[in-house]
Amino acid sequence: GGAAAAAAARAARQTGSAKDKWGPLSEALKAAERVVKWEYDPVKNDWIKTATLVTVDSAPFAEGGFRLAYHMRDLSDCTTSFVAKVVKKPVARDVYLDEIKMQVVAQQWAEKFNAFSPPKKVSFITPYFVEFIERKKDSDKKQCAVERLIDGPYRKYNNNSGFVTGIDERNTPQAF
């Protein structure tokens, strides 16, 4: 459709020479999949849906307790590397949307927390949700959460199940 074509045109402009760390843009366009991108707007308390094209690596580069992480390229923003997070056990769309909404709202609270000048500021990456239009309806990879890729080593300080790293490490995440 028109939105996907616009994403391809944007990709060509953003990559300049039509080549970047993902390889030639022409190759990316061949492998691109049409998706509906859902972004949560906390001010309107509503979801903004747009059509775009993405490419996703065929094999995950990391695995957590609940999700597999794949490198992803969003052709509406070729200057940013993304991670597609796919749950290991299929869940309803609302589970993804609730988690994304929670993360966006947590960032709003982090901004209020940071206004008190803690020793280390707290922030959350703004995620979005993707539905793959052409994948089979019963595919366990028909939908995923997407976040900007964090380069470098990743350190988890706590989780929702009560895990906390060593007591002398970082107090700011626990205070938040």
Short mmCIF file of C-alpha atoms in Angstrom, two decimals:
data_model
loop_
_atom_site.label_atom_id
_atom_site.label_comp_id
_atom_site.label_asym_id
_atom_site.label_seq_id
_atom_site.Cartn_x
_atom_site.Cartn_y
_atom_site.Cartn_z
CA GLY A 1 0.00 0.00 0.00
CA GLY A 2 0.82 3.67 0.04
CA ALA A 3 2.21 3.74 3.59
CA ALA A 4 4.57 0.85 2.89
CA ALA A 5 5.78 2.53 -0.31
CA ALA A 6 6.34 5.74 1.65
CA ALA A 7 8.39 3.76 4.20
CA ALA A 8 10.54 2.36 1.40
CA ALA A 9 11.09 5.84 -0.03
CA ARG A 10 12.01 7.15 3.45
CA ALA A 11 14.43 4.27 3.85
CA ALA A 12 16.15 5.14 0.61
CA ARG A 13 16.54 8.79 1.69
CA GLN A 14 17.79 7.90 5.18
CA THR A 15 20.43 5.48 4.02
CA GLY A 16 21.83 7.92 1.47
CA SER A 17 23.89 5.51 -0.57
CA ALA A 18 21.20 2.86 -0.10
CA LYS A 19 23.76 0.82 1.84
CA ASP A 20 24.32 0.62 5.59
CA LYS A 21 25.32 -1.91 8.24
CA TRP A 22 22.40 -4.15 7.20
CA GLY A 23 23.71 -4.33 3.65
CA PRO A 24 22.22 -2.98 0.45
CA LEU A 25 18.77 -1.46 0.78
CA SER A 26 17.63 -3.34 -2.31
CA GLU A 27 18.24 -6.62 -0.45
CA ALA A 28 16.34 -5.36 2.61
CA LEU A 29 13.37 -4.39 0.47
CA LYS A 30 13.25 -7.91 -1.01
CA ALA A 31 13.04 -9.41 2.48
CA ALA A 32 10.75 -6.71 3.92
CA GLU A 33 7.44 -7.65 5.48
CA ARG A 34 4.37 -5.45 5.75
CA VAL A 35 3.34 -4.69 9.32
CA VAL A 36 0.99 -2.55 11.33
CA LYS A 37 2.96 -0.60 13.92
CA TRP A 38 1.08 0.32 17.14
CA GLU A 39 2.53 3.17 19.23
CA TYR A 40 0.95 4.16 22.55
CA ASP A 41 0.18 7.85 23.11
CA PRO A 42 -0.10 8.38 26.90
CA VAL A 43 -1.53 11.90 26.52
CA LYS A 44 -4.48 10.70 24.42
CA ASN A 45 -4.54 7.28 26.10
CA ASP A 46 -4.84 5.79 22.63
CA TRP A 47 -2.91 3.73 20.10
CA ILE A 48 -1.56 5.23 16.87
CA LYS A 49 -1.45 2.65 14.08
CA THR A 50 0.70 3.04 10.97
CA ALA A 51 1.70 0.74 8.14
CA THR A 52 5.38 0.21 7.46
CA LEU A 53 7.93 -2.35 6.30
CA VAL A 54 10.38 -4.26 8.49
CA THR A 55 13.03 -6.91 8.11
CA VAL A 56 13.73 -9.36 10.93
CA ASP A 57 16.69 -11.72 11.25
CA SER A 58 15.69 -15.38 10.93
CA ALA A 59 17.53 -16.45 14.10
CA PRO A 60 17.41 -14.82 17.55
CA PHE A 61 20.58 -13.18 18.88
CA ALA A 62 19.52 -13.47 22.54
CA GLU A 63 17.08 -15.33 24.75
CA GLY A 64 15.47 -14.48 28.05
CA GLY A 65 13.16 -16.41 30.32
CA PHE A 66 10.04 -15.47 28.36
CA ARG A 67 11.19 -14.00 25.03
CA LEU A 68 13.48 -14.44 22.06
CA ALA A 69 15.25 -11.32 20.74
CA TYR A 70 15.77 -10.76 17.01
CA HIS A 71 17.57 -7.92 15.24
CA MET A 72 14.98 -5.89 13.33
CA ARG A 73 15.10 -3.05 10.85
CA ASP A 74 12.12 -0.69 10.62
CA LEU A 75 12.26 0.83 7.15
CA SER A 76 10.44 3.94 8.40
CA ASP A 77 13.55 4.63 10.56
CA CYS A 78 16.65 3.13 8.96
CA THR A 79 19.02 5.10 11.18
CA THR A 80 18.04 3.11 14.30
CA SER A 81 18.64 -0.56 15.11
CA PHE A 82 15.75 -2.34 16.77
CA VAL A 83 15.03 -5.55 18.68
CA ALA A 84 11.92 -7.58 17.98
CA LYS A 85 10.93 -9.41 21.16
CA VAL A 86 8.83 -12.50 20.52
CA VAL A 87 7.28 -14.47 23.38
CA LYS A 88 8.20 -18.14 23.57
CA LYS A 89 4.62 -19.18 24.33
CA PRO A 90 1.91 -17.43 22.24
CA VAL A 91 -0.17 -14.80 24.04
CA ALA A 92 -3.08 -12.59 23.10
CA ARG A 93 -2.40 -9.19 21.56
CA ASP A 94 -3.64 -7.48 24.73
CA VAL A 95 -0.78 -8.99 26.74
CA TYR A 96 1.75 -7.25 24.48
CA LEU A 97 -0.24 -4.00 24.47
CA ASP A 98 -0.56 -3.95 28.28
CA GLU A 99 3.20 -4.45 28.70
CA ILE A 100 4.00 -1.71 26.20
CA LYS A 101 1.54 0.69 27.81
CA MET A 102 3.06 -0.08 31.23
CA GLN A 103 6.56 0.72 29.95
CA VAL A 104 5.43 4.03 28.42
CA VAL A 105 3.66 5.03 31.64
CA ALA A 106 6.73 3.96 33.65
CA GLN A 107 8.79 6.42 31.57
CA GLN A 108 6.38 9.20 32.57
CA TRP A 109 6.92 8.29 36.24
CA ALA A 110 10.69 8.13 35.65
CA GLU A 111 10.63 11.71 34.38
CA LYS A 112 8.90 12.80 37.61
CA PHE A 113 11.38 10.78 39.67
CA ASN A 114 14.34 12.29 37.80
CA ALA A 115 13.05 15.79 38.62
CA PHE A 116 14.31 15.14 42.17
CA SER A 117 17.91 14.76 40.84
CA PRO A 118 18.70 11.18 41.93
CA PRO A 119 22.39 10.11 41.72
CA LYS A 120 21.57 8.19 38.53
CA LYS A 121 18.58 8.99 36.36
CA VAL A 122 16.04 6.31 35.47
CA SER A 123 14.66 5.86 31.97
CA PHE A 124 12.69 3.36 29.95
CA ILE A 125 13.01 2.69 26.24
CA THR A 126 9.82 3.53 24.38
CA PRO A 127 8.53 0.29 22.85
CA TYR A 128 5.94 -0.34 20.18
CA PHE A 129 3.91 -3.30 18.97
CA VAL A 130 4.06 -4.88 15.51
CA GLU A 131 1.59 -7.18 13.78
CA PHE A 132 2.86 -8.95 10.67
CA ILE A 133 0.16 -8.66 8.02
CA GLU A 134 1.16 -11.52 5.75
CA ARG A 135 2.18 -14.15 8.29
CA LYS A 136 -0.25 -16.97 8.96
CA LYS A 137 -2.88 -16.14 11.56
CA ASP A 138 -1.87 -19.02 13.83
CA SER A 139 1.87 -18.26 13.59
CA ASP A 140 3.56 -17.87 16.98
CA LYS A 141 5.61 -15.08 15.39
CA LYS A 142 2.71 -13.03 13.99
CA GLN A 143 3.24 -10.26 16.56
CA CYS A 144 6.03 -8.84 18.70
CA ALA A 145 7.13 -5.98 20.90
CA VAL A 146 9.86 -3.75 19.47
CA GLU A 147 12.45 -1.60 21.23
CA ARG A 148 15.51 0.36 20.17
CA LEU A 149 18.62 -1.84 20.41
CA ILE A 150 20.91 -1.07 23.35
CA ASP A 151 24.50 -1.45 22.19
CA GLY A 152 27.04 -2.90 24.59
CA PRO A 153 26.68 -5.10 27.63
CA TYR A 154 23.26 -5.29 29.21
CA ARG A 155 22.88 -5.48 32.98
CA LYS A 156 19.60 -6.34 34.67
CA TYR A 157 19.32 -4.86 38.18
CA ASN A 158 15.89 -6.23 39.12
CA ASN A 159 12.73 -7.81 37.73
CA ASN A 160 9.03 -8.13 38.48
CA SER A 161 9.55 -11.44 40.30
CA GLY A 162 11.60 -9.94 43.13
CA PHE A 163 15.12 -10.48 41.76
CA VAL A 164 17.55 -7.76 42.89
CA THR A 165 21.29 -7.72 42.21
CA GLY A 166 23.78 -7.40 45.06
CA ILE A 167 22.75 -4.98 47.79
CA ASP A 168 25.83 -2.76 47.30
CA GLU A 169 25.41 -2.31 43.56
CA ARG A 170 22.87 0.29 42.43
CA ASN A 171 20.28 1.76 44.76
CA THR A 172 18.52 4.02 42.25
CA PRO A 173 16.64 1.23 40.41
CA GLN A 174 15.36 -0.08 43.74
CA ALA A 175 14.37 3.40 44.95
CA PHE A 176 12.41 4.03 41.79
#
